[in-house]
Coordinates of C-alpha atoms in Angstrom, one line a residue:
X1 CA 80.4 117.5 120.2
X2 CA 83.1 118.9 117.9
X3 CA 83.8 118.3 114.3
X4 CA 87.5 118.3 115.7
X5 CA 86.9 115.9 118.3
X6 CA 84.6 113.2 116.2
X7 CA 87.8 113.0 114.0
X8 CA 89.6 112.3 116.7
X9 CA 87.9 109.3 118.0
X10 CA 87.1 108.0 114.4
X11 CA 91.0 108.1 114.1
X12 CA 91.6 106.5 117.4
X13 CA 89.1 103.6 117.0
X14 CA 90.3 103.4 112.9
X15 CA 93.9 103.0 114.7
X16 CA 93.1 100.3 117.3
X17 CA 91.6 98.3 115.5
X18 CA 94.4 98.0 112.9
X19 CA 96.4 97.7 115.9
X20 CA 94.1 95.3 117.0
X21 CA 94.2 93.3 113.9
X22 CA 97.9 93.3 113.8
X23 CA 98.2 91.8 116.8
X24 CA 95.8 89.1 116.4
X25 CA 97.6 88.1 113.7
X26 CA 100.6 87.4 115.4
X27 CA 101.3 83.7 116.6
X28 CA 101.2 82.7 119.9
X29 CA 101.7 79.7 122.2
X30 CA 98.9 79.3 124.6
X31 CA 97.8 76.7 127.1
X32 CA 93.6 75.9 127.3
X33 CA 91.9 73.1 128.7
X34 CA 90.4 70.2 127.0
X35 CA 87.9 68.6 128.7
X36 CA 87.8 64.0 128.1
X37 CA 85.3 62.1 128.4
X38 CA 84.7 58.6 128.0
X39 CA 81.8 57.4 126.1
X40 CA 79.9 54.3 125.1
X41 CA 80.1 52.7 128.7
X42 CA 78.2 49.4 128.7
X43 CA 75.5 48.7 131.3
X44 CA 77.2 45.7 132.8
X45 CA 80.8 48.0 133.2
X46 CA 81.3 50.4 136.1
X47 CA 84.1 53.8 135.9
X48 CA 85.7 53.7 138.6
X49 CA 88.1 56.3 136.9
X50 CA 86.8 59.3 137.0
X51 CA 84.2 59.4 133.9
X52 CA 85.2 63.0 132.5
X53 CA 89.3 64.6 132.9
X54 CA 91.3 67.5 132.5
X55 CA 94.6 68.1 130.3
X56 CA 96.4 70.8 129.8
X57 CA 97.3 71.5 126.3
X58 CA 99.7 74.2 124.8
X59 CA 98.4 75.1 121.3
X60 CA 100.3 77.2 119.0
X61 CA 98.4 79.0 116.3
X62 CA 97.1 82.7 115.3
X63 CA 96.1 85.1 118.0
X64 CA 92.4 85.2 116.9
X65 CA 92.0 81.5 116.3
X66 CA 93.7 80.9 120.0
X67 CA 91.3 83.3 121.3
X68 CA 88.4 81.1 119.7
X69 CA 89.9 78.2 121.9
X70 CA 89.8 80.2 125.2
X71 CA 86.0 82.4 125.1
X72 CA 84.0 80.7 122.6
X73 CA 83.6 77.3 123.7
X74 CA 85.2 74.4 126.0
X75 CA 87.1 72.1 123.6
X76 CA 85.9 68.3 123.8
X77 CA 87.8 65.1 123.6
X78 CA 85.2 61.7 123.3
X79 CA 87.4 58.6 124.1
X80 CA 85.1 55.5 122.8
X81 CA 85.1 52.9 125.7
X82 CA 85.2 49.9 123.3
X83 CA 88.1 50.9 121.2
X84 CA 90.6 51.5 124.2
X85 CA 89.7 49.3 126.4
X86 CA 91.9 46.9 127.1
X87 CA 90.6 43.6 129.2
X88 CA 90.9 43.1 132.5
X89 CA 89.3 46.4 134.6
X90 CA 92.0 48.5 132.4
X91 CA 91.4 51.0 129.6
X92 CA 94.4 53.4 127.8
X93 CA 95.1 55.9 125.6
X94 CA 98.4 56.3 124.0
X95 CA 100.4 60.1 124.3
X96 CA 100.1 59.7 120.2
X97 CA 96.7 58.8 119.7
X98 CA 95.3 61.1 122.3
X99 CA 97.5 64.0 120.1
X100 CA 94.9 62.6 117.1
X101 CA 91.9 63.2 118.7
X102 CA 92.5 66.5 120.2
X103 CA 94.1 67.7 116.7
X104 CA 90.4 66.3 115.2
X105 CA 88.7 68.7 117.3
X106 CA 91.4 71.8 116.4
X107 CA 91.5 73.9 113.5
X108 CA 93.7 72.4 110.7
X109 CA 96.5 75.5 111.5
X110 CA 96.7 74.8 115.1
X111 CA 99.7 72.8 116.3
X112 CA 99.5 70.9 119.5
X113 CA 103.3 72.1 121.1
X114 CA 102.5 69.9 124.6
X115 CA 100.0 67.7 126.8
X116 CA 99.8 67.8 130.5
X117 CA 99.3 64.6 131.1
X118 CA 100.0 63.4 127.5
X119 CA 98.2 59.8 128.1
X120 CA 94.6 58.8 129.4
X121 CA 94.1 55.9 131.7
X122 CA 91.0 54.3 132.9
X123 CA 89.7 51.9 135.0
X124 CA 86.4 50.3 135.5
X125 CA 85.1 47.0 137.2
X126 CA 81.6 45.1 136.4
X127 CA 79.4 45.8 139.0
X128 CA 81.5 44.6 141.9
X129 CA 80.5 47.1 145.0
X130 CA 80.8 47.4 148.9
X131 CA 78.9 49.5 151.2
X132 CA 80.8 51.3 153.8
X133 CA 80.2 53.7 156.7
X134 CA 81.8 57.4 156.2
X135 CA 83.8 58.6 158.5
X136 CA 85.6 62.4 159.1
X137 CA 88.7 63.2 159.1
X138 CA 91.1 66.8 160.0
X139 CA 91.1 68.6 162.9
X140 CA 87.7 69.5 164.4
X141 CA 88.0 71.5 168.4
X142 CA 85.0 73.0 169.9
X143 CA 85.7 76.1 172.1
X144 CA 87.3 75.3 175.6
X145 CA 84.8 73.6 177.6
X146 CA 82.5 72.7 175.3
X147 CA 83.2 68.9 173.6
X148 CA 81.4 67.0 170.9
X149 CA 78.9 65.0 172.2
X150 CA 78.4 62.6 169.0
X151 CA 78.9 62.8 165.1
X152 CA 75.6 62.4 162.3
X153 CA 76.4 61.3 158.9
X154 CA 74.2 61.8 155.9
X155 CA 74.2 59.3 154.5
X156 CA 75.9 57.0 156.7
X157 CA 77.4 55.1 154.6
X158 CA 78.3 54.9 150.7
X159 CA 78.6 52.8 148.0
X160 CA 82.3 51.5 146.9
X161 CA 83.0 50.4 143.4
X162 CA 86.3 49.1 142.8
X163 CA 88.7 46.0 141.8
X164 CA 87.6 43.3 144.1
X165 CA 91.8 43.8 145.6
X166 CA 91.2 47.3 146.8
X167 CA 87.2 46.5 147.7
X168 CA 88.9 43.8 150.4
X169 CA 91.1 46.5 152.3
X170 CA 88.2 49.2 152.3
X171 CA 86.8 49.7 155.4
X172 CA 85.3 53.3 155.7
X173 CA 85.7 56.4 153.4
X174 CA 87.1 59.2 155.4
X175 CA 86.4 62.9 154.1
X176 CA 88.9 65.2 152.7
X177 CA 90.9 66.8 155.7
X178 CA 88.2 69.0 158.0
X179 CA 89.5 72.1 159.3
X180 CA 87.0 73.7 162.2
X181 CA 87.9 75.4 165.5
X182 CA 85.9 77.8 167.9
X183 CA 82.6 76.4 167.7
X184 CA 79.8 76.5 169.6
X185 CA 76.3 75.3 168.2
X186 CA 76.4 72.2 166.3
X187 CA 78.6 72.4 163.3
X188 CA 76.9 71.5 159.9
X189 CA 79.7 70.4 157.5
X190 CA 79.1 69.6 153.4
X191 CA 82.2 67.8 152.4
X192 CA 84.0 65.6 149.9
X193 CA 84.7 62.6 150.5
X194 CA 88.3 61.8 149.6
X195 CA 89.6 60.4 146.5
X196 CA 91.3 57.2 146.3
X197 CA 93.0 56.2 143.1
X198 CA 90.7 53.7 140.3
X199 CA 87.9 53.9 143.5
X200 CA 84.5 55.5 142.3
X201 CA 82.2 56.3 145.4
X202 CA 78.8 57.1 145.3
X203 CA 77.5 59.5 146.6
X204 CA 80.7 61.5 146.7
X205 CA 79.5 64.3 149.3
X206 CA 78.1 63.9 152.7
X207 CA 76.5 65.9 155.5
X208 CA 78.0 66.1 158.5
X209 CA 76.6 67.1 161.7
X210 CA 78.7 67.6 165.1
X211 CA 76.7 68.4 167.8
X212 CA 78.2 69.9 170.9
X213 CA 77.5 70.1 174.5
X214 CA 78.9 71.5 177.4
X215 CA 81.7 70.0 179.9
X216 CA 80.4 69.3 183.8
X217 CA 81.5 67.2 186.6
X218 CA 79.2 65.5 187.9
X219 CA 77.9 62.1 189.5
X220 CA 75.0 59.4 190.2
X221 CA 73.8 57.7 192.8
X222 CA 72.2 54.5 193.4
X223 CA 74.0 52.3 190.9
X224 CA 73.6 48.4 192.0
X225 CA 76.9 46.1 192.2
X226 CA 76.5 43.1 190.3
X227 CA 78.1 40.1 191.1
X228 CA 80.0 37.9 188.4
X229 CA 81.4 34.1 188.1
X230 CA 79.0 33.2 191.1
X231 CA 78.2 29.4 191.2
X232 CA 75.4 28.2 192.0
X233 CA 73.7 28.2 195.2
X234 CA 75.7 30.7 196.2
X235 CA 74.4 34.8 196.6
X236 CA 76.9 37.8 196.8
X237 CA 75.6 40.2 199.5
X238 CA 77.5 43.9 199.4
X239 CA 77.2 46.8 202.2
X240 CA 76.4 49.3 201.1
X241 CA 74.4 47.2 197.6
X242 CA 74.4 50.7 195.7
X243 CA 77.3 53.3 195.0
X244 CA 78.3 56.3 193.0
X245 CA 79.9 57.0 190.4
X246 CA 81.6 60.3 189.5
X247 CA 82.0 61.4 185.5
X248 CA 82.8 64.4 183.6
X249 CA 80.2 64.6 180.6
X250 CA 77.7 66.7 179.1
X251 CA 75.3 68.7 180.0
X252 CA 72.8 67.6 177.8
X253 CA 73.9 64.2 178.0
X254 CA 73.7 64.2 182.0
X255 CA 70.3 65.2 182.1
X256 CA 69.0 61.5 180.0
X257 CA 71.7 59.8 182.5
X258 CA 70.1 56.8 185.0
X259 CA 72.0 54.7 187.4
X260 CA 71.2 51.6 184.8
X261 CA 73.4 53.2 182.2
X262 CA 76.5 52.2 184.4
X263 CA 77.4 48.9 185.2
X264 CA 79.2 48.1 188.7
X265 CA 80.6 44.3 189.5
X266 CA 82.2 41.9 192.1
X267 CA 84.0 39.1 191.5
X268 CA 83.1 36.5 193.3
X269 CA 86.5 34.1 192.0
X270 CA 89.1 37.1 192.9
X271 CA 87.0 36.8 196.5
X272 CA 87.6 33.6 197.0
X273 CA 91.2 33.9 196.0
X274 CA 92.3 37.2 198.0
X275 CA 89.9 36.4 201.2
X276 CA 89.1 39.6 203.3
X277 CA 87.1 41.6 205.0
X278 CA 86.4 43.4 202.2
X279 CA 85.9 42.9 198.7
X280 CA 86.9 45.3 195.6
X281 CA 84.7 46.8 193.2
X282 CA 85.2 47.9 189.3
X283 CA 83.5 50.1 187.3
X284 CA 82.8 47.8 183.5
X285 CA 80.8 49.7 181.7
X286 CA 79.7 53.9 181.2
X287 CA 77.6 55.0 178.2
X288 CA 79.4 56.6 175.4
X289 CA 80.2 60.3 175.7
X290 CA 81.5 59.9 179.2
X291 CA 85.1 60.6 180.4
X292 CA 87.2 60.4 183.7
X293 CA 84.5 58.2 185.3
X294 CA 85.6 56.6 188.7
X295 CA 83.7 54.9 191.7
X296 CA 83.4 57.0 194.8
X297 CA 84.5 54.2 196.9
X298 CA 86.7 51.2 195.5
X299 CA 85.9 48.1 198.1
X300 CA 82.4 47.4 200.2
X301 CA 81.7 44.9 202.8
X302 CA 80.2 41.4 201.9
X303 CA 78.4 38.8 202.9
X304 CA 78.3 35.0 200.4
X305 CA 75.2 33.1 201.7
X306 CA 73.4 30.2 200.7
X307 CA 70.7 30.2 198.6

């Protein structure tokens, strides 16, 4: 390398850094983060607040004292539990003594120019708690013909601290919106629950498990008709006894299917009060994860005899 060219660079790196040190020297408005937390909780006392927060705080000071702020560490704000708490499940810090405790943690030429927020609220209750089941909410659509068969939670449900008010008209935390479409294979979702204002939840994420199967049409014979509101000594006697009953569900699902799972009846007081020849049937009960069932035939032929 050059003689020429060293004195060059020497030069160039002798004039940026003057440049450099020019320029820091300049003052500059700047916003950095500033990270509360409240401290000195006591055992019997539950956050339901969130325990640590955010603000956004515009500093004005030197360029290389404002870079200190943003790359060499997080700036802290501790917010003593005792000294702001103020009775009743509520805790606050005022927009002027909040300025005070983030100007403690500055350096003495720093001026705070703005907070975002510019007060500190918390809330808390003493152990009062609910337990709830989870549920999901969004938009969640499997690929055309295939459907959800059922939903897994884990855990199932969660633990609900909160004023005893809001703990009366909670019942189930839903996740933050879902978003899924196109799916197959069952869908394995980690999620956030959602956040509800002064309610701390625990745990605050959940697995979620949507399992899918595929659409059929299909049907089962041999399902008995029961009869209902019979007195005694009297016996319902249907032609034929058993019928079917055609469904649209799964194909999974369909294969654990038995003629048991499905409940066919015959009322014996709507007999005696429509007399005929025949008498009609309903379908009252399908297992869950079945859709557009119906009865192949709606009315059979009876027979009441004594017992």
């Amino acid at each position: 390398m050059s003689k020429q060219l060293l004195v060059f660079l020497f030069f160039l790196f002798l004039s940026g850094a003057f440049w450099l040190i020019l320029t820091l020297n300049e003052t500059y408005e700047q916003e950095v983060k500033v990270l509360i937390r409240i401290k000195g909780v006591p055992r019997n006392a539950v956050l339901t607040s969130s325990e640590t927060d955010t603000i956004r705080v515009t500093l004005r000071d030197k360029g290389w004292v404002i870079m200190g702020y943003l790359y060499n560490h997080t700036t802290m704000v501790n917010i003593p539990f005792k000294t702001y708490d103020r009775g009743q499940g509520k805790g606050a810090v005022s927009s002027s003594e909040l300025k005070r405790l983030i100007e403690l943690q500055l350096e003495s030429s720093t001026s705070i120019i703005s907070m975002k927020p510019d007060r500190v609220d918390f809330s808390y209750n003493n152990g009062e708690r609910k337990r709830v089941p989870v549920r999901w909410a969004g938009r969640v659509i499997p690929e055309q013909l295939y459907f959800i068969s059922h939903v897994q939670y884990w855990p199932d449900s969660v633990d609900v601290y909160a004023s005893s008010e809001k703990l009366d008209s909670i019942r189930a935390m839903f996740t933050e919106p879902l978003n899924y479409a196109g799916f197959r294979d069952t869908l394995m979702v980690d999620c956030r629950l959602a956040h509800i204002k002064d309610v701390k939840v625990v745990p605050e994420y959940v697995r979620i498990g949507f399992f899918t199967d595929v659409l059929t049409e299909e049907s089962i014979d041999g399902v008995t008709i029961q009869a209902i509101n019979m007195p005694k000594g009297k016996v319902l006697r249907t032609f034929p006894q058993k019928v079917k009953v055609n469904f649209i569900t799964g194909v999974n699902q369909f294969r654990s299917l038995r003629p048991e799972d499905f409940t066919v009846v015959a009322d014996y007081q709507e007999i005696m009060q429509h007399p005929s020849d025949k008498c009609n049937i309903y379908l009252r009960n399908v297992p869950h994860g079945i859709s557009r069932a119906t009865l192949e035939m709606k009315q059979v032929d009876y027979l009441i005899e004594e017992e």
